[in-house]
Amino acid sequence: MAAAALARSHEVWPAFCVIVALSGVVEVRSLRRLTGRGFLAFAVVSAGLMALSGEPGGWAAAGPLVARGGMVVVGFGALADRASPAALEALAGRVRLRGFGLALGIALNSLDALRGTATDTWHALRLRGATRAGLRRAARLYAVALLGAVLTRADAVAVAAVSRGCDRRGERIPAAEPATVADRLVGLLAWLPALALLLRRAGAF
Amino acid sequence: MNARQIARLGLFGALWGVVEISLGAALQAAHVPMRGTLLAAIGITVALVGAAFVPRRGALLTIGLVAAALRLFGLSGPAISSVVAIAIEALLAEACLAAFGYRRCRASYVIAGAAAVLWDLFHPGLGALIIGGPGMVASFWRAANKAAQALHLPDSAPAALMVTLGLLRLAVGSAAGWTAHTLVQQLRRRFALDDA
C-alpha cells in the first residue's frame, strides 16, 4: 500500500513489477486476484472513464491507476492468503500483544453465538415492551443487556479455556506450512519482469 | 494476561466484527449515508467498553485487531478498506487512552472515541492516495473547487464542507465515547463486575 501511495507516475510500473514479484514469492495464489472479475471490472471501468474524460493519452492514462490498484490487490491478497491465525499470533507476540491467537480463536468460535445472542436479546426486550419506552431508552437497555451477556459469556469461555489447558505459558506456535518446489518455482518466475525492468533501466538492453 | 482477560478481548473483538459484518451489510444494502461513521462509532463504543474490563496496555488495540482479523478471514472475502480502517481506528483510540495514562475518566473516553471516528473522514483520502498516487488528493481538491465555482458558491465552500463534516464526526465520536463510559458504569453497577 505504501508503494502504491508513494510511487510517482514514472515509478508506478517498476513498483508494480516488484510488488507482484514479491507477492508471488510470499504467496503464489495471490497473483490469481489480477485475473479476478472484480479487478478486471475495475481496470475496464478505469480505462473507459479515462477515455471519456478527454485526458491526454486517453485510455492509456488509466494504466498507472490500474497498476496501483493491482499492487494493493496483490499485496493484500498475499497477506490474506498467507496469514494464518498462528502466523498472526506470532506477529502479535513480537509486538507484545500477548494472547492474540487465543483471543482470535475465541472470536472465530463465538461469531455465530454472538449473532444469535444479539438477535435473541433484541426480541426479548421487544416482547417485554422495552421499545415502547422510546428508541433511546430501548437502545440503552439493549446495549447493557448485550454487553452484559458478552461479559458473562467471557467468564464461561475463560473457565472452559483453563480446563483445556489453553492458558499454559510457553506453548509453541505451530510452524507455517512449508512451500512446495512448484510454489518456489512460480515465485522465482514472478521475479523475471522486475529483473527485466531493472536490467533495461540499467541499459543492459 | 490471564484466560479471563483474553476471553473478554476475543469476545468484544468478535462483537465489533459482528457489527461490521452484519450491520455493515444491512446499512450498505439500505444505502444509508455516512454508514462508515455509524459503524466506527458503534465499533469503538464496543471496544472502549471491552477495554475498560481488561485494564492492560494494548487491550483496545487487541480488540480492534481481532475485529480486523475477522474481516480479513471473513467468509465474504477480505475487505481491504474495512480491515485497514478498523486497525487505524483502534490504534488512534489506544493512543488517546495511552496519552491519558490509561485513566478511566470520561474525558479520555470522549477523546478516544472522537479521534477514532474522525478517521472516517480521512479514510477515503488514504484510499485515493493509494490508488491515485500523490497527485490524486490535489486533483480531488481542484475538482471540489471547480464544482463550487460552477455552483456559484464561495471559494471557501469546500473547506467549510470538510470542516463541517469533521465536526459532525467529532460530535458522533464524542457521543460514542461518552456512551461507552456510561455503559461501563452501568455494567459495573448492574453486574457487580470487576477488572478480571
Coordinates of C-alpha atoms in Angstrom, one line a residue:
Chain A
M1 CA 0.0 0.0 0.0
A2 CA 2.9 2.3 0.8
A3 CA 4.4 1.6 -2.5
A4 CA 1.2 2.3 -4.3
A5 CA 0.7 5.6 -2.4
L6 CA 4.3 6.8 -2.7
A7 CA 5.2 5.8 -6.2
R8 CA 5.4 8.7 -8.7
S9 CA 3.8 8.2 -12.1
H10 CA 7.1 7.1 -13.8
E11 CA 7.8 4.7 -11.0
V12 CA 4.4 3.0 -10.9
W13 CA 5.1 0.2 -13.4
P14 CA 8.5 -0.8 -11.9
A15 CA 6.9 -0.7 -8.4
F16 CA 4.0 -2.8 -9.7
C17 CA 6.5 -5.4 -11.1
V18 CA 8.4 -5.6 -7.8
I19 CA 5.2 -5.9 -5.7
V20 CA 3.9 -8.6 -8.0
A21 CA 7.2 -10.4 -7.8
L22 CA 7.4 -10.2 -4.0
S23 CA 3.8 -11.2 -3.6
G24 CA 4.4 -14.2 -5.9
V25 CA 7.3 -15.3 -3.6
V26 CA 5.2 -14.8 -0.4
E27 CA 2.0 -16.4 -1.8
V28 CA 1.7 -17.5 -5.4
R29 CA -2.2 -17.8 -5.2
S30 CA -2.4 -14.0 -4.6
L31 CA -1.5 -13.5 -8.3
R32 CA -4.8 -15.0 -9.3
R33 CA -6.5 -11.9 -8.0
L34 CA -5.2 -10.0 -11.0
T35 CA -7.5 -12.1 -13.2
G36 CA -10.4 -11.9 -10.9
R37 CA -13.7 -10.4 -12.1
G38 CA -13.6 -7.6 -9.6
F39 CA -10.1 -6.4 -10.6
L40 CA -10.8 -6.8 -14.3
A41 CA -14.0 -4.7 -13.9
F42 CA -12.0 -2.0 -12.1
A43 CA -9.5 -2.0 -14.9
V44 CA -12.1 -1.8 -17.7
V45 CA -14.1 0.9 -15.9
S46 CA -10.9 3.0 -15.1
A47 CA -9.8 2.8 -18.8
G48 CA -13.3 3.7 -20.0
L49 CA -13.6 6.7 -17.7
M50 CA -10.2 8.0 -18.7
A51 CA -11.0 7.6 -22.4
L52 CA -14.3 9.6 -21.9
S53 CA -12.6 12.2 -19.8
G54 CA -10.5 13.5 -22.7
E55 CA -7.3 13.5 -20.7
P56 CA -4.1 13.5 -22.7
G57 CA -3.2 9.9 -23.6
G58 CA -6.8 8.7 -23.4
W59 CA -7.5 5.3 -22.0
A60 CA -3.7 4.6 -21.7
A61 CA -3.7 7.1 -18.8
A62 CA -5.6 4.6 -16.8
G63 CA -2.5 2.3 -16.7
P64 CA -1.0 3.8 -13.6
L65 CA -4.4 3.7 -11.8
V66 CA -4.8 0.1 -12.7
A67 CA -1.2 -0.7 -11.7
R68 CA -1.7 1.0 -8.3
G69 CA -4.9 -1.0 -7.8
G70 CA -3.1 -4.1 -8.8
M71 CA -0.4 -3.5 -6.2
V72 CA -3.0 -3.2 -3.4
V73 CA -5.0 -6.2 -4.5
V74 CA -2.0 -8.5 -5.0
G75 CA -0.1 -7.3 -1.8
F76 CA -3.2 -7.6 0.4
G77 CA -4.1 -10.9 -1.2
A78 CA -0.7 -12.3 -0.3
L79 CA -1.2 -11.2 3.3
A80 CA -4.8 -12.6 3.4
D81 CA -3.9 -15.9 1.7
R82 CA -0.7 -16.5 3.6
A83 CA -1.5 -15.2 7.0
S84 CA -3.0 -17.9 9.3
P85 CA -4.2 -17.2 12.9
A86 CA -1.0 -18.9 14.1
A87 CA 1.2 -16.5 12.0
L88 CA -0.8 -13.5 13.2
E89 CA -0.3 -14.7 16.8
A90 CA 3.4 -14.9 16.2
L91 CA 3.4 -11.4 14.8
A92 CA 1.3 -10.0 17.6
G93 CA 3.6 -11.7 20.2
R94 CA 6.6 -9.9 18.6
V95 CA 4.9 -6.5 19.3
R96 CA 4.0 -7.6 22.8
L97 CA 0.3 -8.2 22.2
R98 CA 0.1 -11.4 24.2
G99 CA -2.8 -13.8 23.9
F100 CA -3.9 -12.5 20.5
G101 CA -4.1 -16.0 19.0
L102 CA -6.3 -17.4 21.7
A103 CA -8.5 -14.2 21.6
L104 CA -8.8 -14.6 17.8
G105 CA -9.7 -18.3 18.2
I106 CA -12.4 -17.4 20.8
A107 CA -13.7 -14.7 18.5
L108 CA -13.9 -17.0 15.5
N109 CA -15.7 -19.7 17.5
S110 CA -18.1 -17.2 19.0
L111 CA -19.2 -15.3 15.9
D112 CA -22.5 -17.3 15.4
A113 CA -23.3 -17.5 19.1
L114 CA -22.8 -13.7 19.4
R115 CA -25.0 -13.1 16.4
G116 CA -27.7 -15.3 17.9
T117 CA -27.3 -13.5 21.3
A118 CA -27.7 -10.1 19.7
T119 CA -30.9 -11.2 17.9
D120 CA -32.4 -13.0 21.0
T121 CA -31.7 -10.1 23.3
W122 CA -33.5 -7.7 20.9
H123 CA -36.5 -10.0 20.6
A124 CA -36.7 -10.5 24.4
L125 CA -36.5 -6.7 25.1
R126 CA -39.2 -6.1 22.4
L127 CA -41.5 -8.7 23.9
R128 CA -41.1 -7.2 27.3
G129 CA -42.2 -3.8 25.9
A130 CA -38.8 -2.0 26.1
T131 CA -39.3 -0.5 22.6
R132 CA -42.5 1.3 23.8
A133 CA -40.4 3.4 26.1
G134 CA -38.7 5.3 23.3
L135 CA -35.9 4.4 20.9
R136 CA -33.1 6.0 23.1
R137 CA -34.1 4.0 26.2
A138 CA -34.6 0.8 24.2
A139 CA -31.1 1.3 22.7
R140 CA -29.5 1.8 26.1
L141 CA -31.3 -1.3 27.6
Y142 CA -30.3 -3.3 24.6
A143 CA -26.6 -2.3 24.9
V144 CA -26.5 -3.0 28.6
A145 CA -28.2 -6.4 28.2
L146 CA -26.0 -7.4 25.2
L147 CA -22.7 -6.2 26.7
G148 CA -23.6 -7.9 30.0
A149 CA -24.3 -11.2 28.1
V150 CA -20.9 -10.9 26.4
L151 CA -19.1 -10.4 29.7
T152 CA -20.9 -13.3 31.3
R153 CA -20.1 -15.5 28.3
A154 CA -16.4 -14.4 28.5
D155 CA -16.3 -15.9 32.1
A156 CA -17.7 -19.2 30.8
V157 CA -15.3 -19.3 27.9
A158 CA -12.3 -18.5 30.3
V159 CA -13.3 -21.4 32.6
A160 CA -13.5 -23.7 29.5
A161 CA -10.2 -22.5 28.2
V162 CA -8.4 -23.0 31.5
S163 CA -9.9 -26.5 31.9
R164 CA -8.5 -27.3 28.4
G165 CA -5.1 -26.0 29.4
C166 CA -5.2 -23.1 26.9
D167 CA -3.6 -20.7 29.4
R168 CA -0.3 -22.6 29.6
R169 CA 2.6 -20.3 29.2
G170 CA 5.4 -21.1 26.7
E171 CA 3.2 -23.1 24.4
R172 CA 4.9 -23.4 21.0
I173 CA 3.2 -21.8 18.0
P174 CA 2.8 -24.2 15.1
A175 CA 5.1 -23.5 12.2
A176 CA 3.7 -22.3 8.9
E177 CA 3.1 -24.9 6.1
P178 CA 6.3 -25.3 4.1
A179 CA 6.2 -24.1 0.5
T180 CA 6.4 -26.9 -2.2
V181 CA 9.0 -26.9 -5.0
A182 CA 6.3 -25.8 -7.5
D183 CA 5.5 -22.8 -5.3
R184 CA 9.1 -21.8 -5.2
L185 CA 9.5 -22.1 -8.9
V186 CA 6.5 -19.9 -9.7
G187 CA 7.7 -17.5 -7.1
L188 CA 11.1 -17.3 -8.9
L189 CA 9.4 -16.8 -12.3
A190 CA 7.4 -13.9 -10.8
W191 CA 10.7 -12.1 -10.3
L192 CA 11.5 -12.1 -14.1
P193 CA 9.5 -9.0 -15.1
A194 CA 11.1 -7.0 -12.3
L195 CA 14.6 -8.2 -13.2
A196 CA 14.0 -7.4 -16.9
L197 CA 12.8 -3.9 -16.0
L198 CA 15.8 -3.3 -13.8
L199 CA 18.2 -4.5 -16.4
R200 CA 16.5 -2.3 -19.0
R201 CA 16.8 0.7 -16.8
A202 CA 20.5 -0.1 -16.2
G203 CA 21.0 -0.1 -20.0
A204 CA 21.7 -3.8 -20.4
F205 CA 19.4 -4.0 -23.5
Chain B
M1 CA -2.6 -11.8 30.8
N2 CA -5.0 -14.4 32.2
A3 CA -7.6 -16.5 30.3
R4 CA -10.5 -14.3 31.5
Q5 CA -8.9 -11.2 30.1
I6 CA -8.1 -12.9 26.8
A7 CA -11.7 -14.3 26.6
R8 CA -13.0 -10.8 27.1
L9 CA -10.7 -9.3 24.4
G10 CA -11.7 -12.1 22.0
L11 CA -15.5 -11.7 22.6
F12 CA -15.5 -7.9 22.4
G13 CA -13.4 -8.1 19.2
A14 CA -16.0 -10.6 17.9
L15 CA -18.8 -8.3 18.8
W16 CA -17.1 -5.4 16.8
G17 CA -16.6 -7.9 14.0
V18 CA -20.3 -8.9 14.1
V19 CA -21.3 -5.2 14.0
E20 CA -19.0 -4.7 10.9
I21 CA -20.2 -7.8 9.1
S22 CA -23.9 -7.9 9.9
L23 CA -24.9 -4.3 10.4
G24 CA -22.4 -3.1 7.8
A25 CA -24.0 -5.3 5.2
A26 CA -27.5 -4.1 6.2
L27 CA -26.5 -0.5 6.0
Q28 CA -24.8 -0.9 2.7
A29 CA -27.9 -2.6 1.3
A30 CA -30.1 0.2 2.6
H31 CA -27.7 2.8 1.1
V32 CA -27.6 4.7 4.5
P33 CA -25.4 7.8 4.2
M34 CA -22.3 8.1 6.5
R35 CA -22.5 4.4 7.3
G36 CA -18.8 4.3 8.0
T37 CA -19.2 6.9 10.7
L38 CA -22.0 5.0 12.2
L39 CA -20.1 1.6 12.1
A40 CA -17.0 3.3 13.6
A41 CA -19.0 4.8 16.4
I42 CA -20.7 1.6 17.4
G43 CA -17.4 -0.4 17.0
I44 CA -15.4 2.0 19.1
T45 CA -18.1 2.0 21.8
V46 CA -17.9 -1.8 22.0
A47 CA -14.1 -1.7 22.1
L48 CA -13.9 1.0 24.8
V49 CA -16.4 -0.9 27.0
G50 CA -14.3 -4.1 26.4
A51 CA -11.0 -2.4 27.2
A52 CA -12.5 -1.0 30.4
F53 CA -12.8 -4.5 31.8
V54 CA -9.3 -5.5 30.7
P55 CA -7.0 -2.9 32.4
R56 CA -3.9 -3.6 30.4
R57 CA -1.9 -1.7 27.9
G58 CA -2.9 -2.6 24.3
A59 CA -6.3 -4.1 25.2
L60 CA -8.2 -1.8 22.9
L61 CA -5.7 -2.3 20.1
T62 CA -6.1 -6.1 20.5
I63 CA -9.9 -5.9 20.3
G64 CA -9.6 -3.8 17.1
L65 CA -7.0 -6.2 15.6
V66 CA -9.3 -9.2 16.4
A67 CA -12.2 -7.4 14.7
A68 CA -9.9 -6.5 11.7
A69 CA -8.7 -10.2 11.5
L70 CA -12.4 -11.3 11.4
R71 CA -12.9 -9.1 8.4
L72 CA -9.6 -10.5 6.9
F73 CA -10.7 -14.1 7.3
G74 CA -14.4 -13.4 6.7
L75 CA -16.5 -15.6 4.5
S76 CA -17.3 -12.8 2.2
G77 CA -13.6 -12.4 1.4
P78 CA -11.2 -9.8 2.8
A79 CA -12.5 -6.3 2.7
I80 CA -9.3 -4.3 2.3
S81 CA -10.7 -0.9 3.2
S82 CA -12.6 -2.2 6.3
V83 CA -9.6 -4.1 7.7
V84 CA -7.3 -1.0 7.4
A85 CA -10.0 1.3 8.8
I86 CA -10.7 -0.8 11.9
A87 CA -7.0 -1.2 12.6
I88 CA -6.3 2.5 12.3
E89 CA -9.3 3.4 14.4
A90 CA -8.3 1.1 17.2
L91 CA -4.7 2.4 17.0
L92 CA -5.9 6.0 17.3
A93 CA -8.2 5.2 20.3
E94 CA -5.4 3.3 22.0
A95 CA -3.0 6.2 21.5
C96 CA -5.5 8.6 23.1
L97 CA -6.0 6.3 26.1
A98 CA -2.3 5.9 26.4
A99 CA -1.9 9.7 26.3
F100 CA -4.2 9.9 29.4
G101 CA -2.1 7.3 31.1
Y102 CA -5.0 4.8 30.8
R103 CA -7.0 6.6 33.4
R104 CA -10.7 5.7 33.1
C105 CA -12.0 9.3 33.1
R106 CA -14.9 10.3 30.8
A107 CA -12.6 12.8 29.0
S108 CA -10.2 10.1 27.9
Y109 CA -13.1 8.0 26.5
V110 CA -14.6 11.0 24.7
I111 CA -11.3 12.0 23.1
A112 CA -10.5 8.4 22.1
G113 CA -14.0 8.0 20.5
A114 CA -13.7 11.3 18.7
A115 CA -10.3 10.5 17.3
A116 CA -11.3 7.1 16.1
V117 CA -14.5 8.2 14.4
L118 CA -12.8 11.3 12.9
W119 CA -10.5 8.9 10.9
D120 CA -13.6 8.0 8.8
L121 CA -13.3 11.5 7.2
F122 CA -9.6 10.9 6.1
H123 CA -10.0 7.2 5.2
P124 CA -11.3 7.8 1.7
G125 CA -8.4 10.2 1.2
L126 CA -6.0 7.4 2.1
G127 CA -7.8 5.2 -0.5
A128 CA -7.4 7.9 -3.1
L129 CA -3.8 8.4 -2.2
I130 CA -3.1 4.7 -2.6
I131 CA -4.9 4.2 -5.9
G132 CA -4.3 7.6 -7.5
G133 CA -0.9 8.4 -6.1
P134 CA 0.3 11.7 -4.5
G135 CA -1.4 13.8 -7.2
M136 CA -4.9 12.4 -6.7
V137 CA -5.8 14.2 -3.5
A138 CA -4.8 17.5 -5.0
S139 CA -6.9 16.6 -8.1
F140 CA -9.9 16.0 -5.9
W141 CA -9.4 19.3 -4.2
R142 CA -9.2 21.1 -7.5
A143 CA -12.3 19.3 -8.7
A144 CA -14.1 20.4 -5.5
N145 CA -13.1 24.0 -6.0
K146 CA -14.3 23.9 -9.7
A147 CA -17.6 22.4 -8.6
A148 CA -18.0 25.2 -6.0
Q149 CA -17.3 27.8 -8.8
A150 CA -19.8 26.1 -11.1
L151 CA -22.5 26.2 -8.4
H152 CA -21.7 29.9 -7.7
L153 CA -20.6 29.0 -4.2
P154 CA -17.8 31.0 -2.4
D155 CA -14.2 29.7 -2.7
S156 CA -14.2 28.7 0.9
A157 CA -17.2 26.3 0.4
P158 CA -15.1 23.0 0.0
A159 CA -13.0 23.8 3.1
A160 CA -16.1 24.8 5.0
L161 CA -17.8 21.5 4.0
M162 CA -14.7 19.5 5.1
V163 CA -14.7 21.3 8.5
T164 CA -18.5 20.7 8.9
L165 CA -18.1 17.0 8.1
G166 CA -15.1 16.8 10.5
L167 CA -17.1 18.5 13.3
L168 CA -20.0 16.1 12.7
R169 CA -17.7 13.1 13.1
L170 CA -16.1 14.6 16.1
A171 CA -19.5 15.0 17.7
V172 CA -20.6 11.4 16.8
G173 CA -17.3 10.1 18.1
S174 CA -17.5 12.1 21.3
A175 CA -21.0 10.8 21.9
A176 CA -19.7 7.2 21.3
G177 CA -17.0 7.8 24.0
W178 CA -19.5 9.3 26.4
T179 CA -21.9 6.4 25.8
A180 CA -19.1 3.9 26.4
H181 CA -18.2 5.4 29.7
T182 CA -21.9 5.5 30.8
L183 CA -22.3 1.9 29.8
V184 CA -19.2 0.8 31.7
Q185 CA -20.6 2.4 34.8
Q186 CA -24.0 0.8 34.4
L187 CA -22.5 -2.6 33.7
R188 CA -20.3 -2.3 36.8
R189 CA -23.3 -1.4 38.9
R190 CA -25.7 -4.0 37.5
F191 CA -23.5 -7.0 37.2
A192 CA -21.0 -6.1 40.0
L193 CA -18.2 -6.8 37.6
D194 CA -14.6 -6.4 38.4
D195 CA -11.5 -5.9 36.2
A196 CA -10.7 -9.6 35.6

